[in-house]
Tab-separated table of C-alpha atoms in Angstrom:
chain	number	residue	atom	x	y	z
A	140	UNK	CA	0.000	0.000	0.000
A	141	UNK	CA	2.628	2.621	0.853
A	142	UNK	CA	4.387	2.151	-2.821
A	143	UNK	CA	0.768	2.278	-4.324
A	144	UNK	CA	0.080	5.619	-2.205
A	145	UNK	CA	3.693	7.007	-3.589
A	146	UNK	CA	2.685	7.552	-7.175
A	147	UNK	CA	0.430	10.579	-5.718
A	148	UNK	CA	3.257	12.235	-4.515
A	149	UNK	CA	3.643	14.079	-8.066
A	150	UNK	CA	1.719	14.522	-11.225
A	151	UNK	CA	1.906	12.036	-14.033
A	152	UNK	CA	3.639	13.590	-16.892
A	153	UNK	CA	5.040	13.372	-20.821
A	154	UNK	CA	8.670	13.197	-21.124
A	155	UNK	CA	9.496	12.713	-24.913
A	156	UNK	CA	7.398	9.579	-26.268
A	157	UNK	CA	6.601	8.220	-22.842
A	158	UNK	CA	4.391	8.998	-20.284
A	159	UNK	CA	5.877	8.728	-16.730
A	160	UNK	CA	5.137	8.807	-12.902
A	161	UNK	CA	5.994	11.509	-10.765
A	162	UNK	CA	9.416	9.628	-10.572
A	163	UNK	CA	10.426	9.397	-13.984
A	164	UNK	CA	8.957	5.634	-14.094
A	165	UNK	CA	7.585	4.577	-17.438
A	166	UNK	CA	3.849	3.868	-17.300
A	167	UNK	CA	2.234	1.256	-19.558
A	168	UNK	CA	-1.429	2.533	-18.041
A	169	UNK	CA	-3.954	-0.629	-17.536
A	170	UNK	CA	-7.267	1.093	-16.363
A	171	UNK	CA	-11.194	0.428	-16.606
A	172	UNK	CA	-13.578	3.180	-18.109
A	173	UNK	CA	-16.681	3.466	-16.198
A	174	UNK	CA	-18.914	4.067	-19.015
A	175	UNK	CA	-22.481	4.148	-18.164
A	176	UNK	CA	-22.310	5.862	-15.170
A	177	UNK	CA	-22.071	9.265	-15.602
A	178	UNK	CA	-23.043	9.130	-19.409
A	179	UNK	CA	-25.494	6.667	-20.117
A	180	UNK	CA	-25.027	4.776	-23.512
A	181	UNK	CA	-28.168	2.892	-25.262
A	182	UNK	CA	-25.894	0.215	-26.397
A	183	UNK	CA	-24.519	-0.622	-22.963
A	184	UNK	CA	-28.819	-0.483	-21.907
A	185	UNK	CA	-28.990	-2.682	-24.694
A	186	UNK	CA	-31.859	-0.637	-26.036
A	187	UNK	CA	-32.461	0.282	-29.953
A	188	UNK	CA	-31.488	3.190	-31.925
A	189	UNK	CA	-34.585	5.423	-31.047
A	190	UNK	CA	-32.833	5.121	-27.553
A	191	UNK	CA	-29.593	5.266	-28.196
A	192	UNK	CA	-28.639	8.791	-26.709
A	193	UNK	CA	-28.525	10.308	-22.904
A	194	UNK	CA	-30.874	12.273	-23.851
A	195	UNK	CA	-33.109	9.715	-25.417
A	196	UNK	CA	-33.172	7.387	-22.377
A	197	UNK	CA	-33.690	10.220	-20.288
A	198	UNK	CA	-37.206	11.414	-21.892
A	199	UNK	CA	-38.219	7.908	-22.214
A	200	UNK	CA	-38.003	6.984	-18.541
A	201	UNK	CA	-39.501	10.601	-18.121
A	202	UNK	CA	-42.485	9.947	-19.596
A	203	UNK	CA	-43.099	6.388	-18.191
A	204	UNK	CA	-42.934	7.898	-14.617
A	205	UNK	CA	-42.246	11.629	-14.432
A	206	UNK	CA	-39.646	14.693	-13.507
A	207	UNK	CA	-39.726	13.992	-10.033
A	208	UNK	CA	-39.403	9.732	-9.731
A	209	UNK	CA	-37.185	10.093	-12.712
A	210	UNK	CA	-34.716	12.625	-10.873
A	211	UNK	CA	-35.128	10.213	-8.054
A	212	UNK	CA	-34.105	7.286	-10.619
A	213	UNK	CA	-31.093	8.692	-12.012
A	214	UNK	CA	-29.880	9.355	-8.128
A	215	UNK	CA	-30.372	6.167	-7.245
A	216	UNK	CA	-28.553	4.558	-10.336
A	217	UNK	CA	-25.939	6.877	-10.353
A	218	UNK	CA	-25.989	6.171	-6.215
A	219	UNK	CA	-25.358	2.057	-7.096
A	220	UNK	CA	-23.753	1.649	-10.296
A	221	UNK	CA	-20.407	2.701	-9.156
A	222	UNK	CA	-19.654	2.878	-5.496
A	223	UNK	CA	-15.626	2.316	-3.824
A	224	UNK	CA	-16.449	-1.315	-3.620
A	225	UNK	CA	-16.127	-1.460	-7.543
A	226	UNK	CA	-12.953	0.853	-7.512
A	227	UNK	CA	-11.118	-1.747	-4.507
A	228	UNK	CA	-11.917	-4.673	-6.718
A	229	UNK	CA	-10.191	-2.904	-9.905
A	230	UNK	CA	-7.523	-1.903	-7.822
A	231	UNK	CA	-7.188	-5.505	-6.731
A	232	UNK	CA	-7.311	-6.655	-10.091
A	233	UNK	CA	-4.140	-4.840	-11.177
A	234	UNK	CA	-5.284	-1.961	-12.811
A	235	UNK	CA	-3.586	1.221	-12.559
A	236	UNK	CA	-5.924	4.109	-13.161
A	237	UNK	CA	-9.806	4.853	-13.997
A	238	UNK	CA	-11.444	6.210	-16.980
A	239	UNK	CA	-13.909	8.675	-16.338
A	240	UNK	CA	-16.352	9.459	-19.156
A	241	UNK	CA	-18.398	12.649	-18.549
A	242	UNK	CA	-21.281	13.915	-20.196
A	243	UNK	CA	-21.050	18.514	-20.259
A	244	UNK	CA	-24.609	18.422	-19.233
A	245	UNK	CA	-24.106	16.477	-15.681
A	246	UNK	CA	-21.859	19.665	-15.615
A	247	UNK	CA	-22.732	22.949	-16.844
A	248	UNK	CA	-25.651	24.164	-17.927
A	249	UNK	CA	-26.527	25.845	-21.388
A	250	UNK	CA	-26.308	29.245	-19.436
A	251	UNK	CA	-22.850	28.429	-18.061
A	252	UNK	CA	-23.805	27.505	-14.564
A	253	UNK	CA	-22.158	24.851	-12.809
A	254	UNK	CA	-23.793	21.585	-11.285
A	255	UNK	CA	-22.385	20.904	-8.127
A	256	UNK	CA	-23.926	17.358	-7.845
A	257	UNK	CA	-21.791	16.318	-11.470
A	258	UNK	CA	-18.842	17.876	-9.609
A	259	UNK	CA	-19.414	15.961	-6.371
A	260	UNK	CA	-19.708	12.808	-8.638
A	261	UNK	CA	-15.747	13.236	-9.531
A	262	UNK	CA	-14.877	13.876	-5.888
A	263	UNK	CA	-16.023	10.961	-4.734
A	264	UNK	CA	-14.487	8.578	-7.535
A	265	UNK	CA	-11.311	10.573	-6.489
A	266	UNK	CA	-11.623	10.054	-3.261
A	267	UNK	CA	-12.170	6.346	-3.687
A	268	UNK	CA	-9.310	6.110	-5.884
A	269	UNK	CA	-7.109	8.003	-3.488
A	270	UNK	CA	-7.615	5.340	-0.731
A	271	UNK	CA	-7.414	2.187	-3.279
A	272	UNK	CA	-4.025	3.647	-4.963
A	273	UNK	CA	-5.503	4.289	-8.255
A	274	UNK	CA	-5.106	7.347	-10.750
A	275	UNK	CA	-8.423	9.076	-12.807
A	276	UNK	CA	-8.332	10.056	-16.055
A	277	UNK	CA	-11.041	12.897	-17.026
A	278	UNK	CA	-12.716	12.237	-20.036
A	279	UNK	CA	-15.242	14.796	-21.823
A	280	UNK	CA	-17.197	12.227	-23.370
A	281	UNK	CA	-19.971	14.563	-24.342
A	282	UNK	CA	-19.129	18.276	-24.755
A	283	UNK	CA	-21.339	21.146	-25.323
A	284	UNK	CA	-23.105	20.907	-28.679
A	285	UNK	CA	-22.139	17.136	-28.897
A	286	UNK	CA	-18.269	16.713	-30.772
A	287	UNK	CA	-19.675	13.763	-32.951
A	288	UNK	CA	-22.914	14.095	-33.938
A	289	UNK	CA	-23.381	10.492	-32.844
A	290	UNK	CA	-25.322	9.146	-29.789
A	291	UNK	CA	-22.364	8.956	-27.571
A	292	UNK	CA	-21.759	12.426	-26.932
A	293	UNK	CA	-25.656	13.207	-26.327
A	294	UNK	CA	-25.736	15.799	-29.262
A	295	UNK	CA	-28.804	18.160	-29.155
A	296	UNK	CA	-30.082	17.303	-33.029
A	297	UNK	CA	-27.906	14.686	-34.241
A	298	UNK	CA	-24.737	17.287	-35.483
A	299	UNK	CA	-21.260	18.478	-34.203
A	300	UNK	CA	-22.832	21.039	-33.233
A	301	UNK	CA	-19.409	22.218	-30.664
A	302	UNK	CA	-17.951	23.163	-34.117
A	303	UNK	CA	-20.721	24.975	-35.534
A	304	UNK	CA	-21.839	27.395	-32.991
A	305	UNK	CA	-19.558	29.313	-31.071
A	306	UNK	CA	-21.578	29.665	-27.771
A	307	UNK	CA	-21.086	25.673	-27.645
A	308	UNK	CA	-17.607	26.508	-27.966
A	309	UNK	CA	-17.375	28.546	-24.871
A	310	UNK	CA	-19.099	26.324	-22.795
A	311	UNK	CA	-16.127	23.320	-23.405
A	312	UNK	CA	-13.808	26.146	-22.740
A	313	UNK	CA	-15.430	27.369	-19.554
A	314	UNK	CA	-15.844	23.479	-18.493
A	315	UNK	CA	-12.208	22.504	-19.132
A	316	UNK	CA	-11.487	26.153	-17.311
A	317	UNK	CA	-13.193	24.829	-13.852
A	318	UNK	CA	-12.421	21.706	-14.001
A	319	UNK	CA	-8.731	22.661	-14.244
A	320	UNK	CA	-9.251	24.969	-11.268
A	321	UNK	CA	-10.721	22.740	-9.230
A	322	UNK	CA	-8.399	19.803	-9.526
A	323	UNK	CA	-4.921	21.437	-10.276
A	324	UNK	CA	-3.459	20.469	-7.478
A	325	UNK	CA	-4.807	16.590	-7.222
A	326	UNK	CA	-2.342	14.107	-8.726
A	327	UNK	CA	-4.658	11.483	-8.253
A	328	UNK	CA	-6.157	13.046	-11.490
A	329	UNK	CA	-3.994	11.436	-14.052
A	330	UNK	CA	-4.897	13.458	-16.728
A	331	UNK	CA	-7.337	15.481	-18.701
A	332	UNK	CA	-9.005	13.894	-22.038
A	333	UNK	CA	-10.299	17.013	-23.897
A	334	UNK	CA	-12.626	15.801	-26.296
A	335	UNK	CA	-13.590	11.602	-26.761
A	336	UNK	CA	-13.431	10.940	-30.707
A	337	UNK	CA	-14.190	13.552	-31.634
A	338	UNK	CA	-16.027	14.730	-35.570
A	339	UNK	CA	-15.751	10.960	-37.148
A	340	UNK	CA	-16.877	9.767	-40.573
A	341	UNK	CA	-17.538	12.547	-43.320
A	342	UNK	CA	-16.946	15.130	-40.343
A	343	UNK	CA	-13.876	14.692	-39.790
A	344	UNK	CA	-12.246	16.606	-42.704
A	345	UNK	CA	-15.224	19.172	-42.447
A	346	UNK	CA	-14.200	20.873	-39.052
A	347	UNK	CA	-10.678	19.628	-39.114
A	348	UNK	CA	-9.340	23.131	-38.670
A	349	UNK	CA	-11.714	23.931	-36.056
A	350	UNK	CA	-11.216	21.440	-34.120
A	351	UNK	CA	-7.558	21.781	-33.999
A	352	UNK	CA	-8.348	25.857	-33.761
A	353	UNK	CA	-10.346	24.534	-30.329
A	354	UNK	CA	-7.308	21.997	-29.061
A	355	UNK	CA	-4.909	24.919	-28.796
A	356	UNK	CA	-7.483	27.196	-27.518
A	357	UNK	CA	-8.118	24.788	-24.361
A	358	UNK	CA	-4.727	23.853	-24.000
A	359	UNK	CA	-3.979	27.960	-23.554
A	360	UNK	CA	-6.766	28.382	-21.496
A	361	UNK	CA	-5.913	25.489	-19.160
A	362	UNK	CA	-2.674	26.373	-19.045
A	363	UNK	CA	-3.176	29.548	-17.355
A	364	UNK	CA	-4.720	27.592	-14.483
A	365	UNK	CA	-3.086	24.370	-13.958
A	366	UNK	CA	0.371	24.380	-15.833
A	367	UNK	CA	1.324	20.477	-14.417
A	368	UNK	CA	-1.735	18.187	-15.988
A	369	UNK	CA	-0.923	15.803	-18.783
A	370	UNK	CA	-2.768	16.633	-21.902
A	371	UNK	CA	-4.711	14.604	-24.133
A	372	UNK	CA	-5.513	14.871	-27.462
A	373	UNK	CA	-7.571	12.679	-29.601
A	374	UNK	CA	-7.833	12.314	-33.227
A	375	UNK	CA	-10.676	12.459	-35.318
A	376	UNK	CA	-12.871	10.011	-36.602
A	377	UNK	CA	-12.991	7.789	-34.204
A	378	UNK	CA	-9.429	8.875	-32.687
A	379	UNK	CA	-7.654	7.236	-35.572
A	380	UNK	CA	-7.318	10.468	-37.991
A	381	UNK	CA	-3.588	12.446	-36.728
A	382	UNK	CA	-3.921	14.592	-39.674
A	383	UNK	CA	-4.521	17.712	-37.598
A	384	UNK	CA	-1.217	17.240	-35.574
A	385	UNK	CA	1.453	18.850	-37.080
A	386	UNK	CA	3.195	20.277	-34.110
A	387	UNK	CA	3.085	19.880	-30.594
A	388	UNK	CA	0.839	22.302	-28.966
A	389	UNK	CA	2.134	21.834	-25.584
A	390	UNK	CA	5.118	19.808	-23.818
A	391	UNK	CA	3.135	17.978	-21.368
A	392	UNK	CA	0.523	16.057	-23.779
């Protein structure tokens, strides 16, 4: 336990190709993402494509019971899916770290306001992780406006819409801007995932320039809070397109 406790005594970090502890150790990170939880997927519901979206499932179990038992549903699941008995027995597995998909709206709201109950969400999976010896890696699995146009980001009408309207824009910058200021100093966090696949299939060479326009704009803007957080960056379509990278944007990514 006290060697597993040691790797939060610094921040995980890039140095050249490699990724390494706060010691200089190579990591070759083994972790679990805990989709679902925060971000509920229709595949992972097994449900069909007319419920394939947060957003989807969340009108549909509206209008079988209502606002107020379906606020009091998504507590409870969201109270039981995940709990620190599922983060000991990953830890106990072997794994190193958690991934932590997060959907903007659990978040922020569309007028900028933040929701302290998404926030309190993250505390307590870094809590947990604290005391099992495990890192978390922040994933914005559905940004403002969607980043895909697909189901998995929750997209308001089925578009990458974070590309195409500025104000959606601002949002993913004032996210990323919080949650750098509120965990800048937690080396638990491993790192911050800025956007989950994001524009794939015949998006991806639409809004390529925007979207790497919007990588160095975050990376600035989280820079001027928290200047020791690995960065990263994924490609598009699907995270398999590296066309956009041309140059490194910052050291630490």
């Amino acid at each position: 336990m006290r060697d597993l406790m040691s790797r939060f005594n610094g921040f995980v970090h890039a140095r050249g190709d490699a990724i390494v502890d706060s010691e200089g150790r190579p990591l070759v990170l083994r972790g679990v993402g805990l989709g679902n939880w925060l971000l509920p997927e229709g595949y992972m519901w097994k449900f069909g494509d007319d419920m394939s979206s947060p957003r989807q499932i969340e009108e549909h179990i509206e209008h079988l019971v209502g606002s107020d038992r379906a606020r009091q549903f998504w507590r409870a699941f969201r109270d039981v899916f995940i709990t620190e008995a599922d983060i000991a027995r990953i830890a106990e597995l072997g794994h190193d770290h958690i991934r932590l998909p997060l959907n903007s709206r659990y978040l922020i709201t569309d007028e900028g306001a933040f929701l302290e109950e998404g926030f309190q969400r993250i505390d307590d999976l870094i809590a947990w992780c604290e005391r099992h010896g495990l890192w978390v890696l922040l994933d914005l699995h559905g940004a403002p406006g969607g980043q895909t146009g697909t189901n998995i980001d929750d997209p308001p009408n089925g578009k990458p819409e974070l590309f195409m309207e500025g104000r959606w824009r601002g949002l993913t910058i004032r996210l990323w801007e919080e949650i750098a200021r509120r965990y800048r100093h937690e080396t638990v966090v491993l790192g911050y995932d800025l956007l989950n696949e994001p524009l794939p299939n015949e998006w991806q060479h639409t809004y390529a320039a925007e979207l790497a326009q919007l990588y160095r704009d975050l990376t600035t803007a989280i820079r001027r809070i928290d200047p020791d957080h690995l960065l990263m960056y994924e490609g598009a379509h699907w995270a398999t397109n590296w066309d956009i990278f041309t140059e490194a944007w910052d050291p630490n990514s």
